[in-house]
Coordinates of C-alpha atoms in Angstrom, one line a residue:
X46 CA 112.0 179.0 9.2
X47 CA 109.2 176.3 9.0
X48 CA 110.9 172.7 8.8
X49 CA 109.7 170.1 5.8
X50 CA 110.2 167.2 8.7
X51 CA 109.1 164.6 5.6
X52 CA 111.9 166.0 3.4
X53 CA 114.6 165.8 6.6
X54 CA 113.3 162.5 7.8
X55 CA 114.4 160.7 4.1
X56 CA 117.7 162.3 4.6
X57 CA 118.5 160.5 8.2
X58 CA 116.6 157.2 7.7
X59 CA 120.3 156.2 6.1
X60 CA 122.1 157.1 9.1
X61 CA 120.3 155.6 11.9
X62 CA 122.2 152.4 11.4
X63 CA 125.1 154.2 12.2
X64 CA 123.6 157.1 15.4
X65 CA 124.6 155.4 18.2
X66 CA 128.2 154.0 18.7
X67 CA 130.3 154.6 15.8
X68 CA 132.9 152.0 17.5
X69 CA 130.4 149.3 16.8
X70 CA 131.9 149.1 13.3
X71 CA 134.7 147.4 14.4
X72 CA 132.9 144.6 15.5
X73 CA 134.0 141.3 13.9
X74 CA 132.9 137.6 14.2
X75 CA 133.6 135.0 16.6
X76 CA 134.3 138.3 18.8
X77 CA 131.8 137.6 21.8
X78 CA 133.1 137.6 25.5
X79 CA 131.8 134.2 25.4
X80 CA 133.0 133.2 29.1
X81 CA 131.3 136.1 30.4
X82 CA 128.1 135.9 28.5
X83 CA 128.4 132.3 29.4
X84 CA 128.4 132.9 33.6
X85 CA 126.0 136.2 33.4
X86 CA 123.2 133.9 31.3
X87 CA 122.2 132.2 34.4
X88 CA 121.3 135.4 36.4
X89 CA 118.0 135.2 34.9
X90 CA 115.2 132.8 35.3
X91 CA 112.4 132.2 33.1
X92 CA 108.9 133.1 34.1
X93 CA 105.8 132.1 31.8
X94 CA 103.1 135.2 31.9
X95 CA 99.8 134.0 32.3
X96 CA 96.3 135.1 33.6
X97 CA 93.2 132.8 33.6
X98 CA 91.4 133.6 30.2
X99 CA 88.5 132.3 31.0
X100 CA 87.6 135.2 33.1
X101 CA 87.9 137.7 30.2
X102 CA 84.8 138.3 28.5
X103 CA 84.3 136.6 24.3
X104 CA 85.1 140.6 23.5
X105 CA 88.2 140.8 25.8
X106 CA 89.0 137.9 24.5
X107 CA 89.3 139.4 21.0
X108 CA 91.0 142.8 21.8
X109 CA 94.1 140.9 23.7
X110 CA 95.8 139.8 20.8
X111 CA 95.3 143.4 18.9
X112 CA 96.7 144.9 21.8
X113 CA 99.8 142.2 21.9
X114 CA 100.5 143.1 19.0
X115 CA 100.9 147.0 19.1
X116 CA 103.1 146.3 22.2
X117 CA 105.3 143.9 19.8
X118 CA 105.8 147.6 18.1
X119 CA 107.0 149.1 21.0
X120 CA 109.4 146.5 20.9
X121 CA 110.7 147.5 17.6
X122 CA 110.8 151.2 18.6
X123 CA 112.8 150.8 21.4
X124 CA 115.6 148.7 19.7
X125 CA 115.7 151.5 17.3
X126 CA 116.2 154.2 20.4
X127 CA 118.2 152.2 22.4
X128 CA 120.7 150.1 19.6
X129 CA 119.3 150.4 16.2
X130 CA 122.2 148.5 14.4
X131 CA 120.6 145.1 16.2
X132 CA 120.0 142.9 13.1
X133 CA 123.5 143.8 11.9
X134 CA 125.2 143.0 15.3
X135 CA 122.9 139.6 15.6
X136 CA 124.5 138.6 11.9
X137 CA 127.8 139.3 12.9
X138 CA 128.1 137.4 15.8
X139 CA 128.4 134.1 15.9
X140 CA 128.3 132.3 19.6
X141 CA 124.6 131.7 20.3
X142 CA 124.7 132.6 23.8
X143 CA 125.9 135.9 23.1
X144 CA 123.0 136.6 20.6
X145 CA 120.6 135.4 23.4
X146 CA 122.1 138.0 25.9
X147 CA 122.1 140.8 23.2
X148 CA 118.5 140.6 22.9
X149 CA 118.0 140.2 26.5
X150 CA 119.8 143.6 27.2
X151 CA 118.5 144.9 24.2
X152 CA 122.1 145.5 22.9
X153 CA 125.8 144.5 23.6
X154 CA 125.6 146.0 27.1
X155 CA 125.1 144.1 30.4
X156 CA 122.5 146.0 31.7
X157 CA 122.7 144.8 35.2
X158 CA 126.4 145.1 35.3
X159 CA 126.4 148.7 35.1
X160 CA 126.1 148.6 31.3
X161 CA 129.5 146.3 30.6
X162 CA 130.2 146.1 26.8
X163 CA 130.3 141.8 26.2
X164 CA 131.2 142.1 22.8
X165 CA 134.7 142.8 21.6
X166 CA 135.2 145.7 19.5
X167 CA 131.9 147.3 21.4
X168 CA 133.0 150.5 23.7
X169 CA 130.7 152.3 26.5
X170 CA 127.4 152.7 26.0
X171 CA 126.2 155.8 24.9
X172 CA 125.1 158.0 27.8
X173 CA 122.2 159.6 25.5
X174 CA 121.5 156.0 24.2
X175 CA 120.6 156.3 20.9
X176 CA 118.3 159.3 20.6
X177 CA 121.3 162.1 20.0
X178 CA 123.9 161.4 17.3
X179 CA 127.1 159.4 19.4
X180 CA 129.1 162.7 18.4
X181 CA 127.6 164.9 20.3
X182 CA 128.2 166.4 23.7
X183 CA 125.8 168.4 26.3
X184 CA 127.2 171.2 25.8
X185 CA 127.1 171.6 21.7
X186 CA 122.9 170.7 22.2
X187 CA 122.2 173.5 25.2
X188 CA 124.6 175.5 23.2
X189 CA 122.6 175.2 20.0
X190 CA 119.3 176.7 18.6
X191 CA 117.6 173.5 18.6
X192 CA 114.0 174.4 20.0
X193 CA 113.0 171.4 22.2
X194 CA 116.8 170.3 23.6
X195 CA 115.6 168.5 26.4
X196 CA 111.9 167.6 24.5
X197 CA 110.5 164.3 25.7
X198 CA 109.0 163.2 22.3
X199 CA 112.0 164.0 19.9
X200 CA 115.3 162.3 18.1
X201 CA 118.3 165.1 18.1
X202 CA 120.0 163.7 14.6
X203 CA 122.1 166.1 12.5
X204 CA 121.5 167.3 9.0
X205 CA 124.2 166.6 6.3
X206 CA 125.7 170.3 7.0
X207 CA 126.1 169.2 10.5
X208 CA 123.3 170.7 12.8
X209 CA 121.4 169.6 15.4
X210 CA 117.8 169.2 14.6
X211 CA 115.3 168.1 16.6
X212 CA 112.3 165.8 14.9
X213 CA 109.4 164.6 16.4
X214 CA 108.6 160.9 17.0
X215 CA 105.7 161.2 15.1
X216 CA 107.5 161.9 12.2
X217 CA 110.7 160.2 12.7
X218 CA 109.0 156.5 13.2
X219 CA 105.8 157.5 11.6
X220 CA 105.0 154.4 9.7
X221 CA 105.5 151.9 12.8
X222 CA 103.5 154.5 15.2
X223 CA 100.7 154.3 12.5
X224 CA 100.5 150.5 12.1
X225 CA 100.6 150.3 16.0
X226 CA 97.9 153.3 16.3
X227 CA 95.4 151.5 13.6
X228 CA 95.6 148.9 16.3
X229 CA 94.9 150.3 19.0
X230 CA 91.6 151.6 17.0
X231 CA 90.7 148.7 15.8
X232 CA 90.5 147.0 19.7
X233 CA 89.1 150.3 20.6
X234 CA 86.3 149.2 18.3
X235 CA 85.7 145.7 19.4
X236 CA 86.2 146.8 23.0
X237 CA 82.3 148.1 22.9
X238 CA 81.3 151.5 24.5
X239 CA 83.2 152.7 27.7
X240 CA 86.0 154.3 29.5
X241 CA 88.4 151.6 27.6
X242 CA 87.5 152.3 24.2
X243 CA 87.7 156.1 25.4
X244 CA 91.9 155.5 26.0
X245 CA 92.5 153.4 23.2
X246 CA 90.7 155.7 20.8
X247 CA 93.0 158.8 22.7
X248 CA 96.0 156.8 22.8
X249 CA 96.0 156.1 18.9
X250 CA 95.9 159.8 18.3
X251 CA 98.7 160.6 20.8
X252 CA 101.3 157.9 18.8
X253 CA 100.8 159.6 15.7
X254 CA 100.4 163.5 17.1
X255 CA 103.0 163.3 20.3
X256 CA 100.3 164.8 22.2
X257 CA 100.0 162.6 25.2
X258 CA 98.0 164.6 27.7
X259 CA 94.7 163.6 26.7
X260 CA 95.1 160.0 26.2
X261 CA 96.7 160.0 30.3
X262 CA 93.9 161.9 31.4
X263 CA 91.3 159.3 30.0
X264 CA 93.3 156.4 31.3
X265 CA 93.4 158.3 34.7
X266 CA 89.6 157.7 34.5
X267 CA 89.7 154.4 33.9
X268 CA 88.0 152.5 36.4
X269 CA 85.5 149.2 35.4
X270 CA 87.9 147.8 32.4
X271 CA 89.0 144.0 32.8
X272 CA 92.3 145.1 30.1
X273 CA 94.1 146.8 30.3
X274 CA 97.5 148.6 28.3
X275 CA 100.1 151.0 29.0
X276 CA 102.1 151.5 25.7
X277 CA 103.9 154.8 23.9
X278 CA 107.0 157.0 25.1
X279 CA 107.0 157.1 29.0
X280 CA 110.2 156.9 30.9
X281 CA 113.7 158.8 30.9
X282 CA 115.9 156.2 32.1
X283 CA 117.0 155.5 28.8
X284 CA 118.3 159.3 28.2
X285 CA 121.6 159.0 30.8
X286 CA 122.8 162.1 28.8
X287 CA 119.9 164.4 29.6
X288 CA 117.5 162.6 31.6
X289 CA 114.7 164.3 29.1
X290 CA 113.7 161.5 26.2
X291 CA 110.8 159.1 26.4
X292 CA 111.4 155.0 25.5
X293 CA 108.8 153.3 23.9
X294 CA 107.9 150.2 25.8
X295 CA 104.5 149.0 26.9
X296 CA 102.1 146.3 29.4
X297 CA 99.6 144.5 28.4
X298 CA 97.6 144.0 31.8
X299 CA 94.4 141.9 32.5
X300 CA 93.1 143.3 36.5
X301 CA 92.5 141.1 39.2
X302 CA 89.6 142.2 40.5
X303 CA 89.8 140.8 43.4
X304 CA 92.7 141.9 44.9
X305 CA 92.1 145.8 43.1
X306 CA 89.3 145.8 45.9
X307 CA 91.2 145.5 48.6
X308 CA 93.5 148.1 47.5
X309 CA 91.0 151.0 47.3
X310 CA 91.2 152.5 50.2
X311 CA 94.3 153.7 50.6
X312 CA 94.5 156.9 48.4
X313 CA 92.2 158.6 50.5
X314 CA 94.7 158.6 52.8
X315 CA 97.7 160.4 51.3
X316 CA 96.8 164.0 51.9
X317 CA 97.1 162.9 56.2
X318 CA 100.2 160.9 55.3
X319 CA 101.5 164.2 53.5
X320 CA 101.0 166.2 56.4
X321 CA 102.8 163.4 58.8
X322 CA 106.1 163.6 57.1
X323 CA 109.1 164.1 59.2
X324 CA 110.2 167.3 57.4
X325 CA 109.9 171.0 57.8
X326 CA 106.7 171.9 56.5
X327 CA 107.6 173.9 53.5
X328 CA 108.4 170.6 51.8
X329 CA 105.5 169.3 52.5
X330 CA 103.1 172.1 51.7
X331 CA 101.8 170.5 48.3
X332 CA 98.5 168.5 48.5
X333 CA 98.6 164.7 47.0
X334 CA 95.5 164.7 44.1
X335 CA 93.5 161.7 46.0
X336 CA 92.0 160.3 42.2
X337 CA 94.9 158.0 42.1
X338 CA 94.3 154.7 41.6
X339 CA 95.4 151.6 43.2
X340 CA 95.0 148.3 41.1
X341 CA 96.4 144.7 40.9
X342 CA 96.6 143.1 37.4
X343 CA 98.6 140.3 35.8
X344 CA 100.7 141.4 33.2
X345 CA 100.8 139.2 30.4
X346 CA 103.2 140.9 27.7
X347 CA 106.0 143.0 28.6
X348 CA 107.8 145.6 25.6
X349 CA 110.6 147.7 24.9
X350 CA 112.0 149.7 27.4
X351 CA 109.9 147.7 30.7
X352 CA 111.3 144.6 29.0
X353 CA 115.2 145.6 29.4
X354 CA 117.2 145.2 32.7
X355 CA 115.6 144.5 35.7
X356 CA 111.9 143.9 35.1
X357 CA 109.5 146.0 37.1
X358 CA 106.9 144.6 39.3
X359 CA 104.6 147.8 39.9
X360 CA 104.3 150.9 37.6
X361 CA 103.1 154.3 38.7
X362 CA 101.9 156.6 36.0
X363 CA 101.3 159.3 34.2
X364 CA 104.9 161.1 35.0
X365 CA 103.4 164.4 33.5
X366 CA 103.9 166.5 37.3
X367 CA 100.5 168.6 35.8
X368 CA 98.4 166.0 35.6
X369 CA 99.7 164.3 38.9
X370 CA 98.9 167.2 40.4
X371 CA 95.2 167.6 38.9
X372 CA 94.2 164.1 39.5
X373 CA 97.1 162.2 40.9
X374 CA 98.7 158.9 39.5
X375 CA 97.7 154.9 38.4
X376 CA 99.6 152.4 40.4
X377 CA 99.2 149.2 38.9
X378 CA 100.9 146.5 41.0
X379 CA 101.9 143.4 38.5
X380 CA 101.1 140.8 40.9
X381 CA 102.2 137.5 38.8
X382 CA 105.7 138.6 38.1
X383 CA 105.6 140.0 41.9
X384 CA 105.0 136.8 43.0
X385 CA 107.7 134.7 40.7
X386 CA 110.6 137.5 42.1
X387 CA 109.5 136.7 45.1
X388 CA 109.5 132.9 45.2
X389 CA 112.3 132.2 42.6
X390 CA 114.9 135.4 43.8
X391 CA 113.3 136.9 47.3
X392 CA 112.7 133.5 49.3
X393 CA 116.5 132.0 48.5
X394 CA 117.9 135.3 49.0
X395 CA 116.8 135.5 52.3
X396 CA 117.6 132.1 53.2
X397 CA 121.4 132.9 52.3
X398 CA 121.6 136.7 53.5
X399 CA 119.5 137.2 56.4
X400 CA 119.6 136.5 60.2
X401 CA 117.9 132.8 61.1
X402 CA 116.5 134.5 63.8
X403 CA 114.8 136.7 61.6
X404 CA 114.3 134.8 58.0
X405 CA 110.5 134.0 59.4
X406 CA 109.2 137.9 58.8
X407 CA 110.0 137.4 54.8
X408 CA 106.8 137.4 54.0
X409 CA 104.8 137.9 50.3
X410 CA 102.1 140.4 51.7
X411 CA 105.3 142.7 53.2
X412 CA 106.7 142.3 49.9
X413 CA 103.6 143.4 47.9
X414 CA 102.5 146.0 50.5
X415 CA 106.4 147.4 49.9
X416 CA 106.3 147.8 46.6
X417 CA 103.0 149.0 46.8
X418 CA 103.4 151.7 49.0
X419 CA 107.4 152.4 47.2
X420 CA 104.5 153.4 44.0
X421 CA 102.0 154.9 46.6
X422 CA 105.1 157.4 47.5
X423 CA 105.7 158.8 44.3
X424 CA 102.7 160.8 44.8
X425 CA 103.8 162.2 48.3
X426 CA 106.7 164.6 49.0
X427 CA 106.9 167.7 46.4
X428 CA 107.1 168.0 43.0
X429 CA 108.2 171.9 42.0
X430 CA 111.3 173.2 44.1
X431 CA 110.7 175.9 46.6
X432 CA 113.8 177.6 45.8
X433 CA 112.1 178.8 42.4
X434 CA 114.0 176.2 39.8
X435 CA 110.5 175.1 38.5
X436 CA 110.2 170.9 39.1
X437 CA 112.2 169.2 40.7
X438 CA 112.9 167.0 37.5
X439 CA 113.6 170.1 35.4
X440 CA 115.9 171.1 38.4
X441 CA 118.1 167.8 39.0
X442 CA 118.3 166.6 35.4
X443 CA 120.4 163.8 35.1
X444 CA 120.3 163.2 38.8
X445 CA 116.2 162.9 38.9
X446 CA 115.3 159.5 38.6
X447 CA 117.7 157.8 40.7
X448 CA 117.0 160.2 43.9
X449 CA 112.6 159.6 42.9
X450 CA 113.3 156.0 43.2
X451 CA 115.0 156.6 46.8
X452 CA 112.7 158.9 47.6
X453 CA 109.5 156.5 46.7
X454 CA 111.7 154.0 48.2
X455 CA 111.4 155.3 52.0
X456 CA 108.7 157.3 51.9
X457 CA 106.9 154.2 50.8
X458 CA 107.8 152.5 54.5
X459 CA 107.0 155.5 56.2
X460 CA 103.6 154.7 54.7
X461 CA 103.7 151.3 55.7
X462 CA 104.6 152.4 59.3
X463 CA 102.5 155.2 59.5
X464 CA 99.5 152.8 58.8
X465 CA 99.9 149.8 61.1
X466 CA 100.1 152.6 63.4
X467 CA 96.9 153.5 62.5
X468 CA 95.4 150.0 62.5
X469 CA 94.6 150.3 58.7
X470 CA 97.6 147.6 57.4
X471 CA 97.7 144.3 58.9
X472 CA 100.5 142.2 59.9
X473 CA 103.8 142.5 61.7
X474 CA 106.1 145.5 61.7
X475 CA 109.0 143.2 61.4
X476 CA 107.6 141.7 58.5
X477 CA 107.8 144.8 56.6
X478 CA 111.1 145.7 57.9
X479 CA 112.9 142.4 57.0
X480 CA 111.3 141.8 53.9
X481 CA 112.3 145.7 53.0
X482 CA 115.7 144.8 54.0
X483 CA 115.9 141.6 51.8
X484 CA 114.4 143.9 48.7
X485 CA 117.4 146.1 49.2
X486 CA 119.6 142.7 49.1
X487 CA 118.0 141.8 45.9
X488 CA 117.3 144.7 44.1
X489 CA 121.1 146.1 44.7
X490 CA 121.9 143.3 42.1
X491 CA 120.7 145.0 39.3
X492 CA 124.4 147.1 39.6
X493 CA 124.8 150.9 40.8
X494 CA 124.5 152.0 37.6
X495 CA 121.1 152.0 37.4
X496 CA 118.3 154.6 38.9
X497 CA 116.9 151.4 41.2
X498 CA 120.1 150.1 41.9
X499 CA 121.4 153.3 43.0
X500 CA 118.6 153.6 45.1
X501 CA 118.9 150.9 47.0
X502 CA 122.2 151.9 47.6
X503 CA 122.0 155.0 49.2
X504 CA 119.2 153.0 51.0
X505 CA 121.4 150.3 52.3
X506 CA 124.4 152.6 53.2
X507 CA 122.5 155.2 55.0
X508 CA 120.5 152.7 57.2
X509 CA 124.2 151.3 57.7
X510 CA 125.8 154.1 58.5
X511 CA 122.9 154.7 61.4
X512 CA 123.0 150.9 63.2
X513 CA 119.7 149.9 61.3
X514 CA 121.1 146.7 60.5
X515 CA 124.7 144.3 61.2
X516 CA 126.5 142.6 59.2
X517 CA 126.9 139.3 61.4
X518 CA 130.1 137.6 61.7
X519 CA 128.5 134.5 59.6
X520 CA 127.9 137.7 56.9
X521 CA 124.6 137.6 57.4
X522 CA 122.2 140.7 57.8
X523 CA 120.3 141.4 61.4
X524 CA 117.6 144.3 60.9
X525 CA 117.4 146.5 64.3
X526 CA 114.4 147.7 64.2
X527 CA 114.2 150.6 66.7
X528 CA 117.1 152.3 64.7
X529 CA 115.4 150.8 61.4
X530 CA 112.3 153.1 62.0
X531 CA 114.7 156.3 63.1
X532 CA 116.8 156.0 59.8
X533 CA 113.8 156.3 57.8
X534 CA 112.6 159.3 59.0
X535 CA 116.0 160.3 59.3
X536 CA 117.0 159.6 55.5
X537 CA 112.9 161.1 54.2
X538 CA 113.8 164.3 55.5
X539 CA 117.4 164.2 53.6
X540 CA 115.9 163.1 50.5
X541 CA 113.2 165.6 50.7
X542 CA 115.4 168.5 51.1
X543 CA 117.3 167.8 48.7
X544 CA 114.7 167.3 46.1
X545 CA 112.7 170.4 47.6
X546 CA 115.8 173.0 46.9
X547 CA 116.5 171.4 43.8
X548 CA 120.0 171.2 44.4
X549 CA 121.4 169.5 41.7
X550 CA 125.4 169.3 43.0
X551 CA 124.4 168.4 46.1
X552 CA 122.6 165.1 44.6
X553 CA 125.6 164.6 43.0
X554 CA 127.8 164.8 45.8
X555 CA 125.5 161.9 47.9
X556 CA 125.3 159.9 44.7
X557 CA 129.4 159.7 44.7
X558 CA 129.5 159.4 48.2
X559 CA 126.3 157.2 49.0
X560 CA 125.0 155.3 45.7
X561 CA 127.8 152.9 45.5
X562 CA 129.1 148.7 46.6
X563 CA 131.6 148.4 49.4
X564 CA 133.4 145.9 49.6
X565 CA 131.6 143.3 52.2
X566 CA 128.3 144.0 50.1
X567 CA 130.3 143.4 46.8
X568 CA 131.6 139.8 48.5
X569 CA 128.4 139.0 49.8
X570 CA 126.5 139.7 46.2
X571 CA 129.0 137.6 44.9
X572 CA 127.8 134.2 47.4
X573 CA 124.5 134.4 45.9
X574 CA 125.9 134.3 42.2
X575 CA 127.9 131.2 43.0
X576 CA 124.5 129.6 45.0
X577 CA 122.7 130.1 41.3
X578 CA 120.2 132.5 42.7
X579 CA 119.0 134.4 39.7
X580 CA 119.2 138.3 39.8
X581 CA 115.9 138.6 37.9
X582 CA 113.5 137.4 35.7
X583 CA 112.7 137.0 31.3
X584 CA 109.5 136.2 30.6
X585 CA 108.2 133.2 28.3
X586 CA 105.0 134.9 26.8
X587 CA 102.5 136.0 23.7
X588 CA 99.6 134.6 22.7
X589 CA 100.6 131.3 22.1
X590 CA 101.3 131.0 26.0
X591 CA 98.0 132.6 26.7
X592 CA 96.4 130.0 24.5
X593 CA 94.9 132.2 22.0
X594 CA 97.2 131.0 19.5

């Protein structure tokens, strides 16, 4: 039977108000946890996003705004996947700090407190978020005849009868993916001839067709541009229930140059680092495509879903395993809001957790060259299970994301390792080390609920559990770094394996055993929240901080 999408999409257009928590209707005024909204406020510090304008060209200079502007879309879209009754909610409540940290966390969830409701009358949070109606369970959606069940580019709403039905993005938020694809067509346009107005031109057409492979593969090529943007449907954090649906959110990126030149190099070397890793070899038998891209930009507009939680500081793209395997992936490292985590979270950190003796090897170029390298590592390791359960994402579900993130986490400082062995990475193996160590220390704040958070946690507890660091008697941190190096190899060929046999109960059974606070780590956390070190960063920025307003 052929589905009139236009004639279904006017029927649920009245119930998305009411598609993700149907508890939320009990909310009632002066009903904020206003003590608690009041202490978590603090745990962000404000960054202004800048870039020097005056090295973008009079047609760059143009095309910014336009493409501001279809990220501001993105925006929308993501409220409306993630907590669609927010204008309601914002009316309701009265306490003006409480309206500042819903829009912060993009709803009435603490996002970096494993998701904590901090409005009265608000229960959990959705595992599916907003894109499957708050009724449903896993089971009634595999169980069901619905076509794409685990579809990236789809709401799962029901029809008045009660069925599931699946309907595309495209149709479902047509007229905002319209207004933001005219856009992109119209900076396409004053962008002038090139591999630029290429993307934006095949990134329109993917917003309003959900077909996003061609619009990737022309960003892949993407070499001479001075903007940049990375905007539609892309990750599957969002989806808790299934692990399957893409959040809108975008970056609006203008490249330093500079520094993108003294990335270059280090793609070439993936399929030698490949063959190095400490791991039987039939997990290692897939080739790394070498077309991957390593660039440095300052980001200037964060969106949607990269806007919510903790903010990321380097993105590695596309996530489609086909075309990573035909030409690799983007890393784009966001060096501006790199640099403010580091000063305004990373420095004091360290001064408060780590070893005197050792507080000298934080250093910036560690901390960039880690997070780097953590994007590098995506690309290394395998990506379709040799046990025959097709990719490894497919395989693990649910249990995906957070084991990628661990997974990009240490292979990326066996890449670091493996290349100041090699003499092609300056600097101090210590440095890397002990500034990896404090990024554990900071990035753990963002709560074990979340796929980085949990990362860092089997991280921590692993290198723990094999001497790679002590907890001093003045609760400080002291890195060993003989048994440092030995855990990662140790803990790259675990996390391998595990993604390699695709395994999905066994990834449970290290996430409950390995992905979670003890105690002394839980007290420790808690110092820095009472010193006022922030946990991470919201951003001050739009035109009118760029100047172009």
């Amino acid at each position: 039977m052929k589905i009139n999408y236009l004639v279904v999409l006017s029927a649920l257009i009245g119930l998305t108000s009411c598609s993700n928590n149907s508890e939320n209707k009990s909310v009632l005024a002066n009903d904020s946890l206003q003590n608690y909204v009041a202490e978590r406020l603090p745990i962000y510090a404000k960054v202004r996003l800048t870039t020097d304008i005056q090295k973008l060209t009079e047609n760059e200079r143009k095309v910014l705004p336009l493409l501001i502007q279809a990220a501001e879309i993105m925006d929308e879209l993501f409220w409306k996947q993630s907590y669609p009754q927010r204008d309601s909610l914002l009316a309701t409540v009265q306490d003006e700090k409480t309206k500042e940290f819903i829009l912060i966390n993009y709803g009435p969830w603490d996002r970096l407190n494993d998701n904590k409701p901090f409005v009265k009358g608000i229960g959990p949070k959705p595992a599916g978020s907003g894109f499957y109606p708050a009724d449903m369970t896993k089971e009634e959606l595999e169980s069901s005849n619905v076509a794409d069940k685990k579809g990236l580019y789809s709401m799962i709403r029901r029809t008045d009868s009660g069925k599931l039905l699946s309907v595309p993005y495209s149709i479902y938020f047509r007229d905002d993916l319209v207004r933001a694809a005219n856009l992109l067509r119209e900076a396409a346009q004053l962008s002038g001839p090139g591999q630029l107005r290429r993307y934006l031109t095949f990134r329109a057409e993917a917003l309003v067709t959900d077909n996003y492979m061609p619009s990737d593969l022309a960003w892949m090529d993407m070499t001479n541009n001075g903007l940049d943007i990375i905007i539609g449907p892309i990750e599957n954090y969002e989806d808790g229930l299934f692990n399957a649906r893409a959040a809108f959110e975008s970056y609006v990126l203008v490249k330093d140059k500079e520094w993108t030149k003294r990335l270059e190099k280090y793609v070439s070397m993936l399929p030698e680092l490949q063959r190095g890793l400490p791991v039987e070899e039939a997990y290692k038998k897939e080739k790394p495509g070498t077309s991957s891209q390593l660039a440095a930009f300052d980001v200037v507009y964060y969106a949607g879903d990269g806007n919510s939680g903790g903010k990321t500081i380097a993105v590695n793209l596309p996530n489609d395993e086909k075309i990573q395997q035909l030409k690799g992936t983007r890393r784009s490292q966001l060096k501006n809001a790199m640099r403010a985590k580091f000063d305004k979270i990373m420095v004091p950190i360290s001064a408060e957790l780590i070893d005197k003796s050792q507080q000298e090897h934080i250093k910036f170029d560690a901390f960039f060259a880690n997070v780097m390298f953590h994007e590098v590592a995506h690309g290394l390791g395998i990506k379709s299970t040799i046990t025959g359960k097709g990719y490894v994402r497919e395989a693990l579900q649910e249990q995906y994301s957070w084991l990628e993130e661990g997974k990009a986490d240490i292979l990326g400082l066996y890449m670091v390792s493996s290349l100041l062995k090699k003499g092609e990475l300056e600097g101090d193996i210590k440095d890397y080390y002990t500034t990896f160590m404090a990024g554990i220390l900071r990035s753990v704040r963002f709560g074990a609920g979340e796929a980085h958070g949990k990362a860092n946690m089997l991280c921590f507890n692993f290198f723990n559990s094999k001497g790679a660091f002590e907890r001093t008697d003045e609760g400080t941190y002291k890195v060993n770094y003989e048994k440092f190096e030995s855990a990662m190899n140790d803990l790259t060929r675990e996390i391998l394996v595990l993604q390699g046999n695709g395994d999905k109960a066994a990834v449970e059974k290290v996430q409950k055993e390995m992905a979670l606070i003890h105690t002394d780590l839980s007290s420790d956390l808690s110092r820095l929240s009472k010193k006022g070190i922030p946990v991470d960063v919201i951003f001050e920025q739009g035109l009118s901080v760029l100047g172009l307003k």
